[in-house]
XYZ file of C-alpha atoms in Angstrom:
624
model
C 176.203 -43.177 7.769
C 174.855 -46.170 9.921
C 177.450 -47.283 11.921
C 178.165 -50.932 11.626
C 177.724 -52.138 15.103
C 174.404 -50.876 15.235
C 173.549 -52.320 12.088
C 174.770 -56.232 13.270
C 172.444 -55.414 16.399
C 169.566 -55.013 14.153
C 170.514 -57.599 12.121
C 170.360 -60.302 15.024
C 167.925 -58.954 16.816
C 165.503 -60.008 13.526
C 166.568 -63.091 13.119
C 164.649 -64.542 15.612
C 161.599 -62.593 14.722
C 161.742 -63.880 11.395
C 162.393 -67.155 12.461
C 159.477 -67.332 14.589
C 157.062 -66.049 11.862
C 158.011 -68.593 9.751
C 158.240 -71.663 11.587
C 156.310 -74.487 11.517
C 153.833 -73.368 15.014
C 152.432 -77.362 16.075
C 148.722 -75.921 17.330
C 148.089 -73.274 14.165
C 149.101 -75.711 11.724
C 146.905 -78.563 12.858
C 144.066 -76.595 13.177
C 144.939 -75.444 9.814
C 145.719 -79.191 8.668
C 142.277 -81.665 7.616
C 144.574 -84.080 7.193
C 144.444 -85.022 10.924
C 140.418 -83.490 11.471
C 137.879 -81.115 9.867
C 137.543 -78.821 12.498
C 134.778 -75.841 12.810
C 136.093 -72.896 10.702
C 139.702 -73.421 10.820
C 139.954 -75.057 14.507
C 137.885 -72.855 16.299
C 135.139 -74.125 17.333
C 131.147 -73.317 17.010
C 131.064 -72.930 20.620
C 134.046 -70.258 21.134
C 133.195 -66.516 20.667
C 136.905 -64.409 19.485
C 135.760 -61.169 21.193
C 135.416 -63.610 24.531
C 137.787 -63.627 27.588
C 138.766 -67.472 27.266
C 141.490 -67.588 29.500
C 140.034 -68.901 32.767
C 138.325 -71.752 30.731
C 141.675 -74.087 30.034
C 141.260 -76.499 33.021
C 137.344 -77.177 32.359
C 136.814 -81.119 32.972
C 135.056 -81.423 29.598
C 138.363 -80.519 27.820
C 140.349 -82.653 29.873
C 138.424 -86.155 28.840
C 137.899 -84.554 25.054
C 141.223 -84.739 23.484
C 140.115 -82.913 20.319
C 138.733 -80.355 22.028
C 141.745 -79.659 24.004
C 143.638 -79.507 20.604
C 141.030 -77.104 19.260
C 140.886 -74.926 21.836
C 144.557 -74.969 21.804
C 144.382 -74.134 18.452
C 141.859 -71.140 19.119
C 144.127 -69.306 21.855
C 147.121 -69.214 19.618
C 145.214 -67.522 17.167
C 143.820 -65.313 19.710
C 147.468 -64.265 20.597
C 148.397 -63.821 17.358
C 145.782 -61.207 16.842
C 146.558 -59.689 20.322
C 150.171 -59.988 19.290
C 149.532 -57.845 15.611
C 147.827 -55.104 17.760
C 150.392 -54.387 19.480
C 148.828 -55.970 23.008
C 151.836 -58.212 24.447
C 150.655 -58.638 27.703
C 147.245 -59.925 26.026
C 149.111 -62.564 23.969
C 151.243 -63.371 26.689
C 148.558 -64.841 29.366
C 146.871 -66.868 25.742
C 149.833 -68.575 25.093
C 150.842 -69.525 29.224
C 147.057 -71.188 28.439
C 148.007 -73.049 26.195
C 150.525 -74.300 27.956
C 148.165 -76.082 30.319
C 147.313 -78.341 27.555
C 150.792 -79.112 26.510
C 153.610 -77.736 28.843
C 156.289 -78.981 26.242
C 155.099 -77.259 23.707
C 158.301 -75.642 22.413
C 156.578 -73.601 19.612
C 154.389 -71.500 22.546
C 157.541 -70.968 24.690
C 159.259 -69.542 21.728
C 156.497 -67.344 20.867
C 156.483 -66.639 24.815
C 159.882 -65.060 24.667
C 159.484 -63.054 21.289
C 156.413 -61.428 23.339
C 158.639 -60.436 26.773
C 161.828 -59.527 24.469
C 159.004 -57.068 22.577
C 158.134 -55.902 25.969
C 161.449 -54.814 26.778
C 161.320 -58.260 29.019
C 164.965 -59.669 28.602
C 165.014 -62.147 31.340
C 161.438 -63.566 31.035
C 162.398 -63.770 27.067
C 165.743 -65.652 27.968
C 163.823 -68.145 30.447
C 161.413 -68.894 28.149
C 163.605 -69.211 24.852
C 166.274 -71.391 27.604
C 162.787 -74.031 28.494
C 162.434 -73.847 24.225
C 165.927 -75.242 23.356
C 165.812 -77.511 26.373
C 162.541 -79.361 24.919
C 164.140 -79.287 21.411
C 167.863 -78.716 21.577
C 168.454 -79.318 17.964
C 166.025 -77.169 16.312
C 167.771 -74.251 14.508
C 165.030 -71.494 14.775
C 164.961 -71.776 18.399
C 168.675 -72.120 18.918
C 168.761 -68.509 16.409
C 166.493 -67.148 18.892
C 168.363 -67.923 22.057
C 171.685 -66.485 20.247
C 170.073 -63.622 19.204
C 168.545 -62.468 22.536
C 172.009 -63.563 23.909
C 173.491 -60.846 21.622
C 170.435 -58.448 22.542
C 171.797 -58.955 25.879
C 175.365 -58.622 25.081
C 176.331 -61.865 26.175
C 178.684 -62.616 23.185
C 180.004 -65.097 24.320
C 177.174 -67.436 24.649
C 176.142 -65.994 21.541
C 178.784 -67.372 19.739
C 179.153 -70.549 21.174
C 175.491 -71.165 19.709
C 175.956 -69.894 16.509
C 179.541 -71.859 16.446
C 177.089 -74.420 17.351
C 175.052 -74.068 14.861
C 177.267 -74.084 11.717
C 178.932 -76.855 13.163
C 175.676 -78.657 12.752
C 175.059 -77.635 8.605
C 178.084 -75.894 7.163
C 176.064 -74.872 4.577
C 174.286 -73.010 7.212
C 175.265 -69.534 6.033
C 172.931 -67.589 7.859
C 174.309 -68.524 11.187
C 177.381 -67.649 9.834
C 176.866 -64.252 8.692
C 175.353 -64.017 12.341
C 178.235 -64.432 14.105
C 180.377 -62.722 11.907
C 177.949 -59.568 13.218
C 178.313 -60.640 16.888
C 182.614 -60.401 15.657
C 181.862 -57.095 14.177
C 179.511 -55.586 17.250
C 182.194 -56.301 19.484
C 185.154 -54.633 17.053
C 187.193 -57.993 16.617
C 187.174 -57.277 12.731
C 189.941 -59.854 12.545
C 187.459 -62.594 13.434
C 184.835 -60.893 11.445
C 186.931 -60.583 8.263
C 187.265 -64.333 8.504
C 183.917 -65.157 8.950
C 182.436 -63.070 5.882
C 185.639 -64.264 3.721
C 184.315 -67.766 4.731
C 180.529 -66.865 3.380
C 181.522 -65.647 0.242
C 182.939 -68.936 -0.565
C 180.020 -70.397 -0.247
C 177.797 -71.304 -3.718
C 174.473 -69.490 -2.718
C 173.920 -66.627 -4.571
C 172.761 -64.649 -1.397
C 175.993 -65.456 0.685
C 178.517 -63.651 -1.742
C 176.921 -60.583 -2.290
C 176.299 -60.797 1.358
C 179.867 -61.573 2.437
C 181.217 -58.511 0.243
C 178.824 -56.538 1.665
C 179.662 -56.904 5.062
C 183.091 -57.233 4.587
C 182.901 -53.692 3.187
C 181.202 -52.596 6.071
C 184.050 -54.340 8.357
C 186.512 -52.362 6.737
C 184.622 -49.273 6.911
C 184.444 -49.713 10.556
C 187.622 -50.600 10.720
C 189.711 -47.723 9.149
C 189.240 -44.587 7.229
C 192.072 -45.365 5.309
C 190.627 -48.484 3.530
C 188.571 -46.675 1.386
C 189.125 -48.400 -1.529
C 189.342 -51.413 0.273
C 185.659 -50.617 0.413
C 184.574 -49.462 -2.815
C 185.949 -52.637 -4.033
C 183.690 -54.990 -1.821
C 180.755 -52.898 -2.770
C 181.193 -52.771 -6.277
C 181.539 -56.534 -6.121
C 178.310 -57.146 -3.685
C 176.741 -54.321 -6.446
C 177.399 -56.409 -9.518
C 176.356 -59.414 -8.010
C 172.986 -58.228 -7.220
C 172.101 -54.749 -8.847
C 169.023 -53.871 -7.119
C 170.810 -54.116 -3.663
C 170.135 -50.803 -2.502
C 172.208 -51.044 1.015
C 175.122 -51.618 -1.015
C 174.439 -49.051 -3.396
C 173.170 -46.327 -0.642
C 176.582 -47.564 1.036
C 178.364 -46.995 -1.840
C 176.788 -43.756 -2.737
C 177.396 -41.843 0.816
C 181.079 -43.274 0.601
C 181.510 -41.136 -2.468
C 179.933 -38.482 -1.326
C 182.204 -38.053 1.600
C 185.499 -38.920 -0.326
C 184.550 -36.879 -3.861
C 181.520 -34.735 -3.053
C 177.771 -34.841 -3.587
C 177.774 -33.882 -6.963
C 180.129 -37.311 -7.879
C 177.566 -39.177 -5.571
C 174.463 -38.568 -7.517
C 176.426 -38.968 -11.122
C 176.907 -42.567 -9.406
C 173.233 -42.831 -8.656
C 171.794 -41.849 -11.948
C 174.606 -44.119 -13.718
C 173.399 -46.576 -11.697
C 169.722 -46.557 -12.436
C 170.424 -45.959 -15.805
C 172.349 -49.208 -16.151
C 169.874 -51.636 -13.999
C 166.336 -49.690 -14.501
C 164.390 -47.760 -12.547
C 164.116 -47.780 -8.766
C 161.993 -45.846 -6.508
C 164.563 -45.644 -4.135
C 167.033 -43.883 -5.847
C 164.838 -41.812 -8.028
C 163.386 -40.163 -4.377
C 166.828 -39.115 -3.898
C 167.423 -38.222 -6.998
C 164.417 -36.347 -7.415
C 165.346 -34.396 -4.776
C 169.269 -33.513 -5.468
C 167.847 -32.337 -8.905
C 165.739 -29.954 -7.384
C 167.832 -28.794 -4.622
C 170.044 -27.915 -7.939
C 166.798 -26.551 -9.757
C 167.768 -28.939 -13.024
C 163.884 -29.392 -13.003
C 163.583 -31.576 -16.347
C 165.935 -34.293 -14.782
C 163.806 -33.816 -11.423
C 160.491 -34.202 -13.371
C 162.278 -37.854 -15.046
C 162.704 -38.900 -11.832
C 159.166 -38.108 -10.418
C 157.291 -39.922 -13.267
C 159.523 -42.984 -11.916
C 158.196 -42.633 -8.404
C 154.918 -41.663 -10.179
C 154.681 -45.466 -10.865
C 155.833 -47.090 -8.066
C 155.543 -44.386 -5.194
C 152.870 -45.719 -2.113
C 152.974 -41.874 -1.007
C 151.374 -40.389 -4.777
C 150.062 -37.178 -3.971
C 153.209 -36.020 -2.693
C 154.949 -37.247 -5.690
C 152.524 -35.713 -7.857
C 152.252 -32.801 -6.331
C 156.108 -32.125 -6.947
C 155.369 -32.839 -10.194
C 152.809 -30.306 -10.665
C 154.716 -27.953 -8.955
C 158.025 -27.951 -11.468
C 155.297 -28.196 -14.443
C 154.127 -24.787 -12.439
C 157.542 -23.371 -12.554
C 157.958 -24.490 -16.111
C 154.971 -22.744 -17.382
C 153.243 -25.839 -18.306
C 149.769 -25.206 -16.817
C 147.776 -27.389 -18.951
C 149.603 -30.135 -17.839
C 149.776 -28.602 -14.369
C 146.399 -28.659 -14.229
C 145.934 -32.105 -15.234
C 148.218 -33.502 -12.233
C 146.419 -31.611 -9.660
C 142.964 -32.674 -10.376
C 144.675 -36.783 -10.507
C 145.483 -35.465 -6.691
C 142.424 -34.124 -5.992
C 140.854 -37.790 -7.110
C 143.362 -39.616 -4.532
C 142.782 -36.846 -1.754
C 139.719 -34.245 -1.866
C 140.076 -32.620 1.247
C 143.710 -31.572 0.097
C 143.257 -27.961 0.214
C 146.555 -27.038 -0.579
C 146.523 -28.713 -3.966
C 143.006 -26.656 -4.865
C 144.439 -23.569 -3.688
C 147.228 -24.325 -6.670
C 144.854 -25.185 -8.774
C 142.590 -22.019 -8.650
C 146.004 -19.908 -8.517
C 146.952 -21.347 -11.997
C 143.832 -20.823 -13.350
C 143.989 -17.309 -12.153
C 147.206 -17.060 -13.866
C 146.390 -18.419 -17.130
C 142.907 -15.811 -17.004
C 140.408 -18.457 -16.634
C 138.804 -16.661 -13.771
C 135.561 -18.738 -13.718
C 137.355 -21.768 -12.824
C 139.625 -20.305 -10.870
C 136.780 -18.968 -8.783
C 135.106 -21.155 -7.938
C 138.290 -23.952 -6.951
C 138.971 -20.857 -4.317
C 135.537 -21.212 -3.026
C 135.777 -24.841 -2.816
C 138.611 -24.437 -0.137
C 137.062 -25.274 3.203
C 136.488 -22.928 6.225
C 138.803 -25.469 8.744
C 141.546 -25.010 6.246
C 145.210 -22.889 6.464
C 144.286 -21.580 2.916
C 140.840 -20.140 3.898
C 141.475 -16.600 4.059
C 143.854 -16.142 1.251
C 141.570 -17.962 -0.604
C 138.605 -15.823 -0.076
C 141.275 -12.533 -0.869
C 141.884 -14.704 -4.528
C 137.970 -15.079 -4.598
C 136.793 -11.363 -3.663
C 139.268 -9.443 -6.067
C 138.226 -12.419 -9.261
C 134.719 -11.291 -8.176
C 135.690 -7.838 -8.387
C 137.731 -8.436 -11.772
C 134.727 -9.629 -13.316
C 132.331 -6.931 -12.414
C 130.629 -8.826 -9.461
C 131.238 -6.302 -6.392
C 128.581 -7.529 -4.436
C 129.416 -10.762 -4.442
C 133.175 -9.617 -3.776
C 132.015 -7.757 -0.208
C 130.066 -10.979 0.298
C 133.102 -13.628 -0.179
C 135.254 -11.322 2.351
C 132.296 -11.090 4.919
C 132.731 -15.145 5.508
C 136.311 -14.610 5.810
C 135.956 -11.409 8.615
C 132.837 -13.325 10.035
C 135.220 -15.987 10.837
C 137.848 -13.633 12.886
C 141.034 -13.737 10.081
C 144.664 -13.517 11.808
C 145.435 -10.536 9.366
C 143.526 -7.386 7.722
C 143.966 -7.770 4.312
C 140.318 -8.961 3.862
C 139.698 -5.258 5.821
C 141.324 -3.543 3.506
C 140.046 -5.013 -0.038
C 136.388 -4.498 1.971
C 136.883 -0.988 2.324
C 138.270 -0.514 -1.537
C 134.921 -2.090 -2.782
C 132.761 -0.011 -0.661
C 134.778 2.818 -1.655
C 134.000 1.763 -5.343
C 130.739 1.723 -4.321
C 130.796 5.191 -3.841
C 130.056 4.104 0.215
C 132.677 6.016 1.889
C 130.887 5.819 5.292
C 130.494 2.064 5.622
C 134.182 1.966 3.710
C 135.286 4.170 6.800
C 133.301 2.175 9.056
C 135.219 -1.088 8.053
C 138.851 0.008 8.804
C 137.954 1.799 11.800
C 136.434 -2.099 13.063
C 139.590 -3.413 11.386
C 141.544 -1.282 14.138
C 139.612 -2.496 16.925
C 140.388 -5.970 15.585
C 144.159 -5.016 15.014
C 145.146 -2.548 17.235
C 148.492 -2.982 16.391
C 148.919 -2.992 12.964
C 150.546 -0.405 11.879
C 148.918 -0.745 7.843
C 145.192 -0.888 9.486
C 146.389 2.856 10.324
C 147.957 3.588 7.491
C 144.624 2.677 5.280
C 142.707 4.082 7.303
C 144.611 7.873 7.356
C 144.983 7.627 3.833
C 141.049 6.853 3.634
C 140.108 10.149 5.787
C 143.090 12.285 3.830
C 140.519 11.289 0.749
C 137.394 12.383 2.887
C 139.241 15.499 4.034
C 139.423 14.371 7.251
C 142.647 16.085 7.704
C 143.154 16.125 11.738
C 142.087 11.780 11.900
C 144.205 11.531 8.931
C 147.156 13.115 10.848
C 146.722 11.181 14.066
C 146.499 7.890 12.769
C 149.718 8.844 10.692
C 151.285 9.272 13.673
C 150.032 6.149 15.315
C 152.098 4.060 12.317
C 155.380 5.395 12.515
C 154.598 5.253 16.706
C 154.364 1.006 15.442
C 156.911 0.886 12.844
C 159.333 3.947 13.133
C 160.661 3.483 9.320
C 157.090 3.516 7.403
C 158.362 5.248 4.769
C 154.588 6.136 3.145
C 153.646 7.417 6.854
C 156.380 9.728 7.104
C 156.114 11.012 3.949
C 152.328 12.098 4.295
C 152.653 13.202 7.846
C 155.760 15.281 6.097
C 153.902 16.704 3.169
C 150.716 17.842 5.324
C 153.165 19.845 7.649
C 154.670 21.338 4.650
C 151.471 22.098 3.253
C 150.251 23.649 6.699
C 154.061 25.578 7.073
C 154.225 23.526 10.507
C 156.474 21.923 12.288
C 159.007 22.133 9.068
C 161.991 21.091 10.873
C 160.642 17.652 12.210
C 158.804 17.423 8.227
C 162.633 17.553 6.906
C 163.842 15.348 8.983
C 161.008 12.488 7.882
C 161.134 13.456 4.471
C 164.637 12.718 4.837
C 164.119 8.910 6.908
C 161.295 8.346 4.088
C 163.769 9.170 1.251
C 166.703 7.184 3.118
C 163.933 3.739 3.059
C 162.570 4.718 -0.707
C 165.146 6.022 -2.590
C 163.797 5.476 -6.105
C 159.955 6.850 -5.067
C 159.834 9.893 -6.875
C 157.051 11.124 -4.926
C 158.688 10.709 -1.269
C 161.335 13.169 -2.905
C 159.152 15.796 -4.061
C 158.073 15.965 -0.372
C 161.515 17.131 0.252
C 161.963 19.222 -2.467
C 158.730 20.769 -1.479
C 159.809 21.237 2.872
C 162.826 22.504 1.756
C 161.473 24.816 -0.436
C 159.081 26.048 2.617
C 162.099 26.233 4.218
C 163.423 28.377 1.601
C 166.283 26.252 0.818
C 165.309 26.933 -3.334
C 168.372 25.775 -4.410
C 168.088 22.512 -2.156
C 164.710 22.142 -2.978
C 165.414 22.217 -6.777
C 167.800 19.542 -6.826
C 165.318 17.226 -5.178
C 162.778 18.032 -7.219
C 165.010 17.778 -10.504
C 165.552 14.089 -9.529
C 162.243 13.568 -8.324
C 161.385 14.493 -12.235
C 164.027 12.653 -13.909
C 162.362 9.221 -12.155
C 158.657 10.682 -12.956
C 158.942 12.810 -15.695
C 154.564 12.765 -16.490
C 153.748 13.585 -12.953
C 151.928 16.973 -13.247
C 152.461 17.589 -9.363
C 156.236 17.496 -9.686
C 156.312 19.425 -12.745
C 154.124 21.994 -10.804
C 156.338 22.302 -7.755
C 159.003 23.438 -10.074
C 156.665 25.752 -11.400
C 155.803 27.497 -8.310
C 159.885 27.205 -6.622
C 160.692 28.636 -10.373
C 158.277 31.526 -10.272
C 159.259 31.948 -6.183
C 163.042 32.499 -7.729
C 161.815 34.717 -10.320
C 162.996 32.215 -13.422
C 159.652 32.939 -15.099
C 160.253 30.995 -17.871
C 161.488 27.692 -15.928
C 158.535 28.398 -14.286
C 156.131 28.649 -17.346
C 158.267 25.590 -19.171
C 156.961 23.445 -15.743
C 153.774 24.476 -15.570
C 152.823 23.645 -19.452
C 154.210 20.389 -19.080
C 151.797 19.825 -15.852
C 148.919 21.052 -17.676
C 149.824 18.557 -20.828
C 150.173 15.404 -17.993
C 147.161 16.371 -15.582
C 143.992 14.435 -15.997
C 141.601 16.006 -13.016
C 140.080 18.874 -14.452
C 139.716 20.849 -11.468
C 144.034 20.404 -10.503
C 144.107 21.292 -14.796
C 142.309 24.183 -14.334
C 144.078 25.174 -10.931
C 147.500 25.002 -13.145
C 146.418 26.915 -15.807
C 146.305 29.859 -13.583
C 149.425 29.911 -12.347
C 150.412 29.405 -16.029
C 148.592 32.568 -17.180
C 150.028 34.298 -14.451
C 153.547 33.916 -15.270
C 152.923 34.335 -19.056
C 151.282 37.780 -18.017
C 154.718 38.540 -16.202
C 156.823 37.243 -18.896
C 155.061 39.314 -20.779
C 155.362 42.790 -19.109
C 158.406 42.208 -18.270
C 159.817 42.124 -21.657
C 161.972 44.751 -22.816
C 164.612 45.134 -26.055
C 167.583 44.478 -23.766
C 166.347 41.540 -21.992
C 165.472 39.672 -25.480
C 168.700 40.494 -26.915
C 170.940 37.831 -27.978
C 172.855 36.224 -25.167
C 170.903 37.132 -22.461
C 169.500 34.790 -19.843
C 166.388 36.196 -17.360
C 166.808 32.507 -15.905
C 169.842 32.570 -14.173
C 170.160 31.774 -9.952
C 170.273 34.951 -8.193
């Protein structure tokens, strides 16, 4: 919360801005003025060019024997330092207006706007002097005693600051400004006795703006005050609230008060009371806009964003929340609708396209989503991800070719990761164009040499193309970058086991890999399948059985049962597997390869028959 001091220091250090803006300024005003002359376009004349240095020319004889040329070109420098003054070039406006003081050195109005210039230049003496030689030329005009009182507080000299302000009320006691002045200067320098009189003194006062004013402050007083006058302060607010409803200080005041005393949740209930008594405001619906989605309640959020839809100056933001929740809430028609109204106020917003093509790529309308992906410039964040969208759409809808040629922009460009890589190599692989597939991720390692998936696609690329000793080494090379790959260990695992080599190290991966993916059936037929090279049947078994419980149609699991079954001599376990991975397999050479087996054991079920071993009761199954 803003702490009150700071606030009253704001406060006066305005008040002479805003004095000086609106003041009556004797040079502008008569060259704005025909009732005195019709000068050239507004009292500057033909002869004076406003991109011209003109500050060496205000002692020229001419202007001293032409009067109304003096006043002109008096005229013509203040508006100069105006417009040096709006961009922000002090020192510019400064040397204008000391010219113009050559024509008139009592000109109060240029002094003033001499020390509003210095105090914006972080010039507090020079601003003092010159506001000092402004009241001294016109003691009793208020905006320039204001000024001097509020650089005087500026400066910390409170004292003089509220002598003049004293001063000043003294003059007009209707003069309530002043006195809500100095009843900051009390406040800034903690004398909230003093202050609490002052403000109780404004809010007796008829004008509208002076009561809500004095409650206001006087709740801040307290605030500042003591912790312990809480209600003391929700009192004062709610009065300075009900005098003027759309004072949002007061109400933000009032708001964070709550929060800290009763907790957020009692704070916005205020809030939305509030703006559902005295209409909408785009003040409070920002914040409420945003406690509603902190809290996810995303229909009350939406409410509030079609109020800041209206009156919002920042509209793509506000829209783009919108489109969001409508996102989240499954409305993409209207989602879509929203993000093209963006699109109108900001094109280059590549963000909002990229959301655009991703909900037409959820709602199946590839086409359009397409081509909004495509749209996405090269210089933008989204680039690569949305060539990835593009390529696999492209794929999707039969267009390889124009798939590998969407990812080539995005690899042509050097991309920070090697997705694009690997969705290259698939479609070359679809091609049936293993070698340039293979010739991809082994450029994608060069590119990446440490990423530990541009290894991992590529071994499982040459395990397809046989390639068994590459396969093995860049297997290696990932769990070398990322210890716990679980899919790394378990092939370098399985090919040992399949080889009979180094089965002790294979256990102890197939182990890691089952620790990182429990529930992957096929990381725990690796270890059934080491630990039945092992010989650990029993062991093996288990794993397997689990392994087949989580994948019951996968032929290869079924299998290895088959052949640890017929190992164990439990022919018909064995022959019970093996039918089931003939009935799942789909490759008709592995079918083919199973049926063997099958036949095999059938033929030694089948010799091995005898009266005895059919009998009733008996079991040629059991563990040995």
């Amino acid at each position: 919360m803003l702490r009150i001091g700071t606030f009253a220091f704001k406060l006066i250090s305005m008040a002479f801005f805003a004095s000086c803006a609106t003041s009556s300024h004797q040079f502008f005003d008569s060259a704005m003025n025909d009732r005195n002359r019709a000068p050239a376009s507004l009292g500057v004349p033909n002869s004076f060019d406003l991109d011209q240095d003109d500050t060496d020319k205000s002692s020229t004889s001419d202007s001293i024997i032409d009067p109304m040329h003096n006043q002109a070109h008096a005229d013509y420098l203040f508006l100069k330092s105006e417009m040096e003054s709006n961009a922000g070039r002090n020192t510019g406006s400064v040397e204008l207006l000391k010219n113009i003081l050559v024509y008139d050195p009592s000109a109060a109005t240029v002094m003033q706007r001499l020390a509003v210039e210095y105090y914006k230049s972080a010039k507090m003496s020079d601003a003092m002097y010159w506001a000092e030689r402004a009241k001294a030329v016109s003691p009793e005009r208020r905006d320039l005693n204001l000024l001097l009182a509020g650089l005087h507080t500026a400066a910390k000299n409170y004292a003089k600051a509220e002598a003049l302000y004293k001063r000043l009320v003294k003059m007009d006691d209707e003069d309530t400004e002043s006195l809500l002045y100095l009843g900051a200067v009390y406040t800034e320098q903690k004398n909230y006795p003093k202050a609490t009189a002052v403000f109780q003194t404004l809010g007796k006062h008829s004008g509208y703006s002076a009561k809500y004013l004095a409650h206001y402050y006087l709740a801040r007083v307290y605030s500042e005050q003591s912790k312990a006058n809480f209600n003391k302060v929700k009192d004062e607010l709610k009065i300075a609230i009900k005098l003027k409803p759309d004072f949002l200080e007061a109400v933000n005041m009032l708001g964070h008060l709550i929060e800290k005393k009763e907790g957020k949740d009692k704070a916005y209930a205020f809030y939305a009371d509030h703006q559902e008594k005295h209409g909408p405001n785009s003040k409070l619906a920002e914040l409420l806009s945003q406690y509603y989605i902190a809290k996810n309640d995303l229909d009350k959020a939406y409410v509030q964003l079609e109020i800041l839809d209206e009156a919002s100056e920042d509209l793509v933001q506000v829209k783009l929340k919108m489109s969001l929740i409508l996102i989240e809430k499954k409305f993409y028609d209207k989602a879509v609708i929203k993000l093209r109204e963006i699109l109108v106020l900001a094109p280059e917003a590549d963000k909002v396209r990229f959301y655009l093509a991703a909900v037409f790529e959820e709602t199946k309308d590839y086409k359009n989503a397409l081509m909004e992906y495509l749209r996405v410039e090269k210089s933008s964040s989204y680039f690569e991800e949305s060539r990835l969208h593009a390529a696999f759409l492209a794929k999707l809808m039969g267009n390889v070719d124009q798939a590998i040629s969407v990812l080539k922009e995005s690899i042509d460009k050097k991309i920070e990761n090697p997705s694009s890589y690997f969705l290259m190599s698939q479609l070359f692989e679809e091609k049936k164009d293993t070698k340039k597939a293979l010739e991809i991720l082994i450029s994608a390692k060069d590119r990446f040499p440490k990423n530990s998936q541009v290894y991992y696609y590529l071994g499982t690329l040459q395990d397809k193309l046989n390639f068994k000793t590459d396969m093995l080494e860049n297997m290696k090379k990932v769990v070398e970058l990322e210890p716990g790959h679980a899919q790394a260990l378990n092939y370098l695992a399985y090919s040992w086991a399949e080889s009979g080599q180094y089965l002790d190290l294979a256990e102890n991966y197939a182990r890691k890999a089952v620790e990182k993916e429990k529930e992957d059936a096929f990381i725990l037929d690796t270890l059934g399948w080491v630990l039945f090279k092992k010989g650990k049947y029993k062991e093996a078994v288990q794993a397997l059985d689990k392994a087949h419980a989580m994948q019951p149609t996968a032929s290869i699991i079924s299998e290895h049962l088959g052949d640890i079954y017929t190992k164990m001599n439990l022919h018909n376990k064995a022959r019970r597997e093996f039918i089931k991975a003939v009935e799942t397999e789909s490759d008709s050479d592995r079918k083919k390869e199973i049926k063997s087996k099958l036949t095999y054991i059938e033929d030694k079920l089948k010799n091995s028959r005898t009266p005895s071993s059919l009998a009733p009761g008996s079991n040629t199954d059991e563990y040995p």
